[in-house]
Short mmCIF file of C-alpha atoms in Angstrom, two decimals:
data_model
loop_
_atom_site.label_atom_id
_atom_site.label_comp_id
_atom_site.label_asym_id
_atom_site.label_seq_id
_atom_site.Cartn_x
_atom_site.Cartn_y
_atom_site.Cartn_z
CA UNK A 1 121.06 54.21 -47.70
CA UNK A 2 120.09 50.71 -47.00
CA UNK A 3 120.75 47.70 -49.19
CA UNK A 4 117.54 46.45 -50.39
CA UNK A 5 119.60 43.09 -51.30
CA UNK A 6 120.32 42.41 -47.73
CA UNK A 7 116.87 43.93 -45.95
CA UNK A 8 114.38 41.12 -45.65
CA UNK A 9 112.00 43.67 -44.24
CA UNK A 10 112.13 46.15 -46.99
CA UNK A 11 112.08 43.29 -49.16
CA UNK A 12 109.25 41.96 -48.15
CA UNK A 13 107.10 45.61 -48.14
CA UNK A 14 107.89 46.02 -51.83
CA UNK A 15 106.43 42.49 -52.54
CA UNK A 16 103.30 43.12 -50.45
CA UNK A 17 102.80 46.79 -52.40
CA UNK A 18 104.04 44.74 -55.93
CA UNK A 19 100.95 42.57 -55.15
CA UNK A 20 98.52 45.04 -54.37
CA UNK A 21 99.22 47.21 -57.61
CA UNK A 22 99.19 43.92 -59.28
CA UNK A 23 95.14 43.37 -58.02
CA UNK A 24 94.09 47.22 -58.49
CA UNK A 25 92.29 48.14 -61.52
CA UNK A 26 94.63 49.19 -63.83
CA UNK A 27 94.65 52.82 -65.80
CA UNK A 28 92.88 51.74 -68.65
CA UNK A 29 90.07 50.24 -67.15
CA UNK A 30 89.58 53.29 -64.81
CA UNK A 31 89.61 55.75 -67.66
CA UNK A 32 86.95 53.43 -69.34
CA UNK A 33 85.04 53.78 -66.07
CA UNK A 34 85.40 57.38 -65.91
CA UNK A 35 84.29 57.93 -69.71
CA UNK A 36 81.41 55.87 -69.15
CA UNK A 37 79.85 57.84 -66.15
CA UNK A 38 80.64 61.11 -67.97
CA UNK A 39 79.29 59.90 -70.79
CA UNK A 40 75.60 59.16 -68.94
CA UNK A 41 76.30 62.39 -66.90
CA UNK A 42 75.97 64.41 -70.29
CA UNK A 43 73.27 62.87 -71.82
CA UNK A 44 71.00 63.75 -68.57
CA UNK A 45 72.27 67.34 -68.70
CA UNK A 46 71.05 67.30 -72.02
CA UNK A 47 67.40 65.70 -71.22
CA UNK A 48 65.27 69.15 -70.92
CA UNK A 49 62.50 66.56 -69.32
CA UNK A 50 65.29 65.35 -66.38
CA UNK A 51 65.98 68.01 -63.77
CA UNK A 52 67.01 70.80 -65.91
CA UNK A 53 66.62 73.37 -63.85
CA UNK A 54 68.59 72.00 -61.20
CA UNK A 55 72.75 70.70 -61.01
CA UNK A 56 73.30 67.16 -61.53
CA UNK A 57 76.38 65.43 -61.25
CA UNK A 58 77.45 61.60 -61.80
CA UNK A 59 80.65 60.57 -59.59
CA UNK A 60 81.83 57.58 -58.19
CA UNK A 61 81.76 56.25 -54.94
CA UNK A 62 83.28 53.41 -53.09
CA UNK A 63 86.48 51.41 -54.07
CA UNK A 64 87.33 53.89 -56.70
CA UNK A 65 87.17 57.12 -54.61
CA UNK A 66 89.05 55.54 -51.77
CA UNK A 67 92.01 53.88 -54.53
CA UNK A 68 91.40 50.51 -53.19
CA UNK A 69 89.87 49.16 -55.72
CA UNK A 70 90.57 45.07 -56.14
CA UNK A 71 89.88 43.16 -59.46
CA UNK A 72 87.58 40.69 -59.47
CA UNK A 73 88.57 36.93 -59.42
CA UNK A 74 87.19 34.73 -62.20
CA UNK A 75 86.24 37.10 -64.91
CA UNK A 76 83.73 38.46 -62.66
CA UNK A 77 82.51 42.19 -63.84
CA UNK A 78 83.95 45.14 -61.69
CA UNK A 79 80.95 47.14 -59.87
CA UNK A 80 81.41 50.35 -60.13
CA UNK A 81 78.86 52.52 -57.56
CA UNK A 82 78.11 55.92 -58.67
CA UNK A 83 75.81 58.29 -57.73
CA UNK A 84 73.77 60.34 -59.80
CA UNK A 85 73.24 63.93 -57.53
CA UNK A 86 70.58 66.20 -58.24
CA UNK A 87 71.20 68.86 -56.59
CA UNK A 88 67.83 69.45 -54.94
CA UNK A 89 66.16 69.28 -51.40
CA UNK A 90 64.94 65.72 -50.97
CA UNK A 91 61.73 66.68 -49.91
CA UNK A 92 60.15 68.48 -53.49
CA UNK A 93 60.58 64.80 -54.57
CA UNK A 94 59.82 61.35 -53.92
CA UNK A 95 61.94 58.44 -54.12
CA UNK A 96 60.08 56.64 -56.98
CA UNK A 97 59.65 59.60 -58.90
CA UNK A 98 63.62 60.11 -59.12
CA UNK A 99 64.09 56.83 -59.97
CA UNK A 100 61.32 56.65 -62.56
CA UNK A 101 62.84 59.87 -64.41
CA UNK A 102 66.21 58.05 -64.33
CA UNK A 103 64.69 55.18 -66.22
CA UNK A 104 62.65 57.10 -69.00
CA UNK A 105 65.64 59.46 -69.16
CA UNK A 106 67.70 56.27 -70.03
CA UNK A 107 65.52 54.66 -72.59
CA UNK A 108 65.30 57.74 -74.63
CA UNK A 109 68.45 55.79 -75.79
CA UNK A 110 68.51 52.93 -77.32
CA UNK A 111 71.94 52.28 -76.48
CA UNK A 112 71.29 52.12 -73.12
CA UNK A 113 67.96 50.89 -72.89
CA UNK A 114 69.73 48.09 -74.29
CA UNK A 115 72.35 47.71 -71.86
CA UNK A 116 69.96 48.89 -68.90
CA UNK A 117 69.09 46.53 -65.86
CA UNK A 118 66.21 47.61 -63.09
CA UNK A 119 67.63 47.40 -59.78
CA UNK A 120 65.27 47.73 -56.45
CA UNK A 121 66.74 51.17 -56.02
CA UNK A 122 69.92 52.12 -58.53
CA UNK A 123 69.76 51.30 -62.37
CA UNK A 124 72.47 49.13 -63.45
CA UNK A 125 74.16 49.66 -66.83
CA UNK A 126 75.63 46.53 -68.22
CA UNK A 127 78.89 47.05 -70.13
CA UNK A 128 80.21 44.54 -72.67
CA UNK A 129 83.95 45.51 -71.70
CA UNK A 130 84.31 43.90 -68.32
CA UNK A 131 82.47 46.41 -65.87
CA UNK A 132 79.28 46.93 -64.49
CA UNK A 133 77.75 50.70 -63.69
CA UNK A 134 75.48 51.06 -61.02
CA UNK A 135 73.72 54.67 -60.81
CA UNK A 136 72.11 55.27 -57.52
CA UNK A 137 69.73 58.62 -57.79
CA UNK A 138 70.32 61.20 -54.78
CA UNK A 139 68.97 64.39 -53.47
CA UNK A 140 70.58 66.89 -50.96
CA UNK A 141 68.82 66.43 -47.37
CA UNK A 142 68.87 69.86 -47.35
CA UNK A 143 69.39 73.59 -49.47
CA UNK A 144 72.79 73.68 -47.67
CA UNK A 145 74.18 70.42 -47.57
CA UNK A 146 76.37 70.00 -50.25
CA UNK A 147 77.84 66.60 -49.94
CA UNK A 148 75.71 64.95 -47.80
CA UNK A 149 72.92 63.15 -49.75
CA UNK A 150 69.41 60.80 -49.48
CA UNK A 151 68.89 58.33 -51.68
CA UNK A 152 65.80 56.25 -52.02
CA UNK A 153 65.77 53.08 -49.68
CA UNK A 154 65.02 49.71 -51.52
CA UNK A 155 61.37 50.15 -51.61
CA UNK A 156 61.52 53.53 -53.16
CA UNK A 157 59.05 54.33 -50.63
CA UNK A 158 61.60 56.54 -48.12
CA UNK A 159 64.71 58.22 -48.12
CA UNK A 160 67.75 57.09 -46.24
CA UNK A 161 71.25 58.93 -45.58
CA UNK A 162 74.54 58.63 -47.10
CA UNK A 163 78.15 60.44 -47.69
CA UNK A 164 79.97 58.85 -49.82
CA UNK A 165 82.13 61.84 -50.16
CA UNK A 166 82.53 62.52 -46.77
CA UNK A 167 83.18 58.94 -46.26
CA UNK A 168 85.89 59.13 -48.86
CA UNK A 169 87.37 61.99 -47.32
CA UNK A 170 87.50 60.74 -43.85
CA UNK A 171 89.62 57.26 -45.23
CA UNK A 172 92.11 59.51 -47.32
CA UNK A 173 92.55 61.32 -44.66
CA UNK A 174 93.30 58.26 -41.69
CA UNK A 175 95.42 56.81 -44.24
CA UNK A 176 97.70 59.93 -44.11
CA UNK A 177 98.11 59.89 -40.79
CA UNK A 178 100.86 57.69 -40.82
CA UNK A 179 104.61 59.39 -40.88
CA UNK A 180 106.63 58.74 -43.77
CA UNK A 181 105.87 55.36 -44.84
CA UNK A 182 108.35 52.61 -45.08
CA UNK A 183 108.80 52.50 -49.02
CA UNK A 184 108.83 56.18 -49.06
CA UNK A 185 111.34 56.77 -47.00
CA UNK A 186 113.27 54.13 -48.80
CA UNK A 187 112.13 54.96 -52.26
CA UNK A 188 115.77 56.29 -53.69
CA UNK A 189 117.37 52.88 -52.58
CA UNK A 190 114.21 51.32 -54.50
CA UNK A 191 115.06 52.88 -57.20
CA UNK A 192 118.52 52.79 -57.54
CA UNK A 193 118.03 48.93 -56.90
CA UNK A 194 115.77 48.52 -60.47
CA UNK A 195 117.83 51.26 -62.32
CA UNK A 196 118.33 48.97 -65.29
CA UNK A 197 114.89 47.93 -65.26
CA UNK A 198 111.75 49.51 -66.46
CA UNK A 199 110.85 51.50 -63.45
CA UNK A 200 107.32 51.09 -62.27
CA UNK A 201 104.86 54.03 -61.51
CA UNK A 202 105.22 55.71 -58.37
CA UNK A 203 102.15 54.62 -56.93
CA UNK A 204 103.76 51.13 -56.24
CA UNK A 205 105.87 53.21 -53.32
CA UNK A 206 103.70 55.68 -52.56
CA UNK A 207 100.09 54.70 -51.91
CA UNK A 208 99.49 54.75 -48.37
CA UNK A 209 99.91 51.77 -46.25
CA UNK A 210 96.24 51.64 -45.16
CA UNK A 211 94.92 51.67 -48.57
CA UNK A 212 97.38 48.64 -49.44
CA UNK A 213 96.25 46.69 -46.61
CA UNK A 214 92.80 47.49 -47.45
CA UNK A 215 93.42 45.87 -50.88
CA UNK A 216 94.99 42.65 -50.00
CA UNK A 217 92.16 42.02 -47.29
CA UNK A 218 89.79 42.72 -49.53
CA UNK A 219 91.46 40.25 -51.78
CA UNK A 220 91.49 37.40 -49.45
CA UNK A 221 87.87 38.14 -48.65
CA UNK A 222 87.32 37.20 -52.31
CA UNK A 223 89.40 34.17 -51.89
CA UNK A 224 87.65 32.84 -49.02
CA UNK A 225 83.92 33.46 -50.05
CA UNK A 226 84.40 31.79 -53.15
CA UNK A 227 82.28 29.13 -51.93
CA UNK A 228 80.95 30.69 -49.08
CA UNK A 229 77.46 32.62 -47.95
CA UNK A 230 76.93 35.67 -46.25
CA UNK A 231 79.83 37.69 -47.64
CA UNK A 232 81.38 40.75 -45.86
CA UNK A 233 80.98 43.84 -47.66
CA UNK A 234 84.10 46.27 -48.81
CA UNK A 235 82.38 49.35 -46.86
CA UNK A 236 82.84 46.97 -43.55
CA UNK A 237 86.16 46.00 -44.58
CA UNK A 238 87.08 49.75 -45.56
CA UNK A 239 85.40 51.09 -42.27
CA UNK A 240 86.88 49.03 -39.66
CA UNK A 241 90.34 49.26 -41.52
CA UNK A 242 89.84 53.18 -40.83
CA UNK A 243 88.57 52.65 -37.63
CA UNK A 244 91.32 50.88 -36.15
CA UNK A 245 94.49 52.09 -37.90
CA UNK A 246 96.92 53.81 -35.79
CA UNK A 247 99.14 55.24 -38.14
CA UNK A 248 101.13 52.52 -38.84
CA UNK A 249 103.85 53.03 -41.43
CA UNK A 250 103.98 49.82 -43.12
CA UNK A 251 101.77 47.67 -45.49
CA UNK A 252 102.77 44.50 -43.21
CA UNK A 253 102.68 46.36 -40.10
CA UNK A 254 99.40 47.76 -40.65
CA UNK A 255 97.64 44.17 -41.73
CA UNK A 256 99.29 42.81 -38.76
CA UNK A 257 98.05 45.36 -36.24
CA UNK A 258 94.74 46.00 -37.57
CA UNK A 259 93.30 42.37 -37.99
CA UNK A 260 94.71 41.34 -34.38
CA UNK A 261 92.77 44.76 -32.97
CA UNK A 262 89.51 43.38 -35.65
CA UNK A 263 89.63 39.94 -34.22
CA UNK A 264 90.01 41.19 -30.42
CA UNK A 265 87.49 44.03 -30.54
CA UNK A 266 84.80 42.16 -32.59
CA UNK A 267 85.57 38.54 -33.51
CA UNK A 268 85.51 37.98 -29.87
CA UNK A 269 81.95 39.12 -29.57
CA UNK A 270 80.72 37.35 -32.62
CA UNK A 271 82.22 34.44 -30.84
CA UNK A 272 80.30 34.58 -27.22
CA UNK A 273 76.57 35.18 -29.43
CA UNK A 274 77.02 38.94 -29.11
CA UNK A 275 76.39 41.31 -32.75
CA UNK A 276 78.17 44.74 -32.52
CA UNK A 277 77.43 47.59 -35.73
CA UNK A 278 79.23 49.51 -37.62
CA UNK A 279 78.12 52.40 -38.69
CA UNK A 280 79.42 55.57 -41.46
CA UNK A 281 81.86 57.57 -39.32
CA UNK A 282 80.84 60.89 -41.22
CA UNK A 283 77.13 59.68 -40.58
CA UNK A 284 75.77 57.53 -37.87
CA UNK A 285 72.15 57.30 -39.41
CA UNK A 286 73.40 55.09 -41.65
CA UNK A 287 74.47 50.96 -40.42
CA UNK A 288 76.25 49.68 -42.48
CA UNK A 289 75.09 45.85 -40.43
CA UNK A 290 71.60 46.91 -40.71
CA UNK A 291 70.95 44.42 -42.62
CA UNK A 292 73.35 41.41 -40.38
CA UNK A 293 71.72 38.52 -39.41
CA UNK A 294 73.17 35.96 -37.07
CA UNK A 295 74.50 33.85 -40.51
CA UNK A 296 76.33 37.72 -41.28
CA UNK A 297 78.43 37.87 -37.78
CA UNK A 298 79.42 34.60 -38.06
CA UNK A 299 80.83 34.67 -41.54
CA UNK A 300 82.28 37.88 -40.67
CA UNK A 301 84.22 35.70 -37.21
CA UNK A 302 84.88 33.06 -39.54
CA UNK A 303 86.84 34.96 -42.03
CA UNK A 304 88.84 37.40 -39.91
CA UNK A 305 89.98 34.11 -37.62
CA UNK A 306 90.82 32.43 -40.81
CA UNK A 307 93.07 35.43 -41.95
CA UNK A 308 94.62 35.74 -38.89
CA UNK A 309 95.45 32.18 -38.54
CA UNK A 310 96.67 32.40 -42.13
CA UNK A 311 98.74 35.74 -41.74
CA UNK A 312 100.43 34.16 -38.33
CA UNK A 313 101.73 31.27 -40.47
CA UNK A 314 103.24 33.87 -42.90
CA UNK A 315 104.26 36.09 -40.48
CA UNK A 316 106.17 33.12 -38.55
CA UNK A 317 107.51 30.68 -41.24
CA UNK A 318 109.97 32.35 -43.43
CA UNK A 319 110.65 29.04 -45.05
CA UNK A 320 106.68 28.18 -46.07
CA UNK A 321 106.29 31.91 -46.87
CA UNK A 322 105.45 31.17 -50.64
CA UNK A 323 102.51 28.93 -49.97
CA UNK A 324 101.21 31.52 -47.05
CA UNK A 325 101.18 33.96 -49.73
CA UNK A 326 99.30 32.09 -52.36
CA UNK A 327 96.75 31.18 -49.77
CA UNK A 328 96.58 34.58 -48.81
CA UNK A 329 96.46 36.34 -52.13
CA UNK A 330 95.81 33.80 -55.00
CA UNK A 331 98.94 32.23 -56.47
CA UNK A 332 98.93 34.06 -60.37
CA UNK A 333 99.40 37.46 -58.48
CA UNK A 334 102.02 36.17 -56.00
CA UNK A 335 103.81 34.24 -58.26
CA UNK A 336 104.17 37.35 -61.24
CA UNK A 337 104.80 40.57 -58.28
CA UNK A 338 107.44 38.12 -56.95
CA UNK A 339 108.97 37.51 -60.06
CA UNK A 340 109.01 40.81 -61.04
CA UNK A 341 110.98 41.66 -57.95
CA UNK A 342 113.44 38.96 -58.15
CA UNK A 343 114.09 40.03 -62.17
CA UNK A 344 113.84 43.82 -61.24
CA UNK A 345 116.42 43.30 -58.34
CA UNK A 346 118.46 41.18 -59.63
CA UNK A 347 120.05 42.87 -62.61
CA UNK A 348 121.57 45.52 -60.22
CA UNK A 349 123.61 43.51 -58.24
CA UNK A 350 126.60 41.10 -58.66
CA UNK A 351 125.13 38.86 -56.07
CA UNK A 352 125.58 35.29 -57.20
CA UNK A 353 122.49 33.85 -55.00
CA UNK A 354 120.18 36.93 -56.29
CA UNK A 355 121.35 36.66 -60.31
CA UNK A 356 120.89 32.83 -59.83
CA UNK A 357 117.04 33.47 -58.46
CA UNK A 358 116.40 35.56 -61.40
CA UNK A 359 117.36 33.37 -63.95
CA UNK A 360 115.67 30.34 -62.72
CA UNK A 361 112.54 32.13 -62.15
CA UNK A 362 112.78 33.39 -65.50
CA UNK A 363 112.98 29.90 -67.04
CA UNK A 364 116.24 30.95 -68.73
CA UNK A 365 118.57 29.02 -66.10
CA UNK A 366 121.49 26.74 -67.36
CA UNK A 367 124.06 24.70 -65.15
CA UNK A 368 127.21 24.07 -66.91
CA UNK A 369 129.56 21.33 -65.85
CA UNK A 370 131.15 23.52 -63.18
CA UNK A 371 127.73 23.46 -61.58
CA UNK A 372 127.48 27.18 -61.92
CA UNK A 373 123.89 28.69 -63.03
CA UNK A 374 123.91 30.99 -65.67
CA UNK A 375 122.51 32.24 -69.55
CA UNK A 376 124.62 30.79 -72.03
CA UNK A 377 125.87 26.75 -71.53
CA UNK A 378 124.25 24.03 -69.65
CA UNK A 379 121.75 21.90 -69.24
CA UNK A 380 118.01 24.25 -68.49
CA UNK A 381 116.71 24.19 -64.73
CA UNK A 382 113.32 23.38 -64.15
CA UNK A 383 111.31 25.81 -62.46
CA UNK A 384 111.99 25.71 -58.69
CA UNK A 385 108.93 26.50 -55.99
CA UNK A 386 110.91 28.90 -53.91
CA UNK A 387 111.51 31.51 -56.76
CA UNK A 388 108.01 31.55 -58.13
CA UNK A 389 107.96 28.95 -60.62
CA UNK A 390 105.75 26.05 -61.47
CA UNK A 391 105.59 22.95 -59.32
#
């Protein structure tokens, strides 16, 4: 069994997968999401003027389907995509019409007409909790097609093609392509390490490394595009992620790998004046760049190179590690998954260096006139930078 005390590497995993579960959405705020598409889904099923002789269904798409989901930075709402499916050849109905019976289904209620926004082609439900619904209206292409779907383009004048189940079903499944992964296979020693601690969910060990990677990168592209134009989408992020994963079996492995093979199979291009696309792997009518202009690709160059120049410094300088991280991933979330780990660690092990970290982190450290650090006598240590705390 290894020692997670003495295993930098293993050490280090946890952290990254402490951060990410630190940035997803948490429970509660998925269950509200949940509710609140159900909630819609039954009041159209209800509507004997929407599609009532047909199935409909509300589900979600994107982030949520995949479990990479990232809050938002700043107080910023959470989008959450769904997509209303009526379960109907596209071709008995036009785009505008579907979207028009989606409105005057909606402001039947005056709930909702209140809280209703008019997007060019979904209708966006404005929550006062701290989410956002989007409800994009969908047909089947065909009367055999189950999952496949058109939706109306933003001019409700055509249809264009999407799978966002497929798509969700084709990321699942690269991200289980990797063997056991690293905190997995080490999960007893995990626990055995925090066995006096409250023990956090499973989910912290065993979410797949791909979809943890896909979080943090999608947390730095928040990060960087604070203050910047042209930003890159999660359904680029999320396809190219897929694309180019080879089954690695670690959260730090798989950044590492991925964003070099990113940066050396398109970055490059972007470079030399050359656009590449990227398009659904479960349907290649649909570009997800269609939309790129020039100003697009070289965002998109700009803020791979900067995360690779960002992740090298991390991934080389073991003693500037903290302020890698906090450039990488914001410095609230580094600073409270690190702390937790130091804390959770710490109390099962008689290591003096460990116990130490823990209790200045903490802010409950005292040096006594021996000059040892403990809980009881002492003058209290000010938070030190390498453990996490203020500086």
């Amino acid at each position: 069994m290894i020692d997670i005390f003495t295993d930098y590497v293993l050490q280090r995993e946890e952290l990254l997968a402490r951060i990410a579960q630190e940035l997803q959405l948490d429970k509660t705020r998925l269950e509200r999401m949940e509710t609140a598409y159900n909630t819609v889904a039954d009041l159209l099923k209800k509507d004997s003027d929407f599609f009532s002789e047909v199935v409909i269904e509300i589900y979600a798409q994107g982030s949520t389907r995949t479990g990479t989901t990232v809050r938002p930075i700043n107080d910023e709402d959470f989008d959450l995509d769904t997509v209303l499916h009526i379960y109907d050849p596209y071709y008995n109905h036009s785009p505008e019409d579907i979207y028009n019976a989606l409105v005057k289904a909606l402001e039947k209620d005056s709930y909702y007409k209140s809280i209703m926004e008019k997007k060019k082609r979904c209708v966006r439900l404005n929550y006062k909790s701290d989410f956002h619904m989007d409800i994009l209206p969908a047909c089947m292409p065909n009367s055999f097609e189950k999952e496949a779907i058109k939706i109306p383009e933003k001019a409700l004048k055509n249809w264009s093609s999407g799978n966002p189940k497929g798509f969700s079903v084709w990321f699942l499944s690269a991200a289980n392509t990797a063997s056991e992964s690293l905190l997995r296979k080490n999960f007893d020693s995990l626990v055995k390490a925090q066995v006096e601690t409250e023990q956090l969910p499973q989910e912290v060990y065993f979410k797949t490394p791909l979809q943890r990677a896909t979080q943090l990168i999608k947390r730095y592209r928040d990060i960087y595009f604070q203050d910047k134009d042209y930003r890159v989408s999660s359904i680029v992020i999320t396809t190219l992620l897929g694309q180019l994963y080879h089954g690695e079996n670690s959260i730090f492995e798989t950044i590492d790998n991925v964003v070099r093979r990113i940066k050396d199979n398109f970055s490059a291009a972007v470079n030399q004046g050359m656009s590449f696309k990227v398009y659904n792997p479960v349907n290649y009518e649909e570009d997800f760049t269609d939309s790129w202009t020039s100003n697009h690709y070289s965002a998109f160059y700009n803020f791979i190179s900067d995360f690779y120049t960002k992740w090298q410094n991390l991934k080389f300088s073991f003693e500037s590690s903290k302020e890698d991280y906090i450039k990488l991933f914001g410095e609230g979330i580094y600073k409270k998954a690190l702390n937790e780990q130091i804390v959770a660690f710490s109390k099962s092990t008689n290591d003096v260096f460990t116990k130490a970290s823990s209790l200045i982190t903490t802010g409950a450290a005292l040096t006594n006139v021996q000059g040892t650090i403990n809980s009881n006598t002492g003058v209290k240590n000010e938070s030190h930078h390498n453990f996490g705390g203020t500086y």
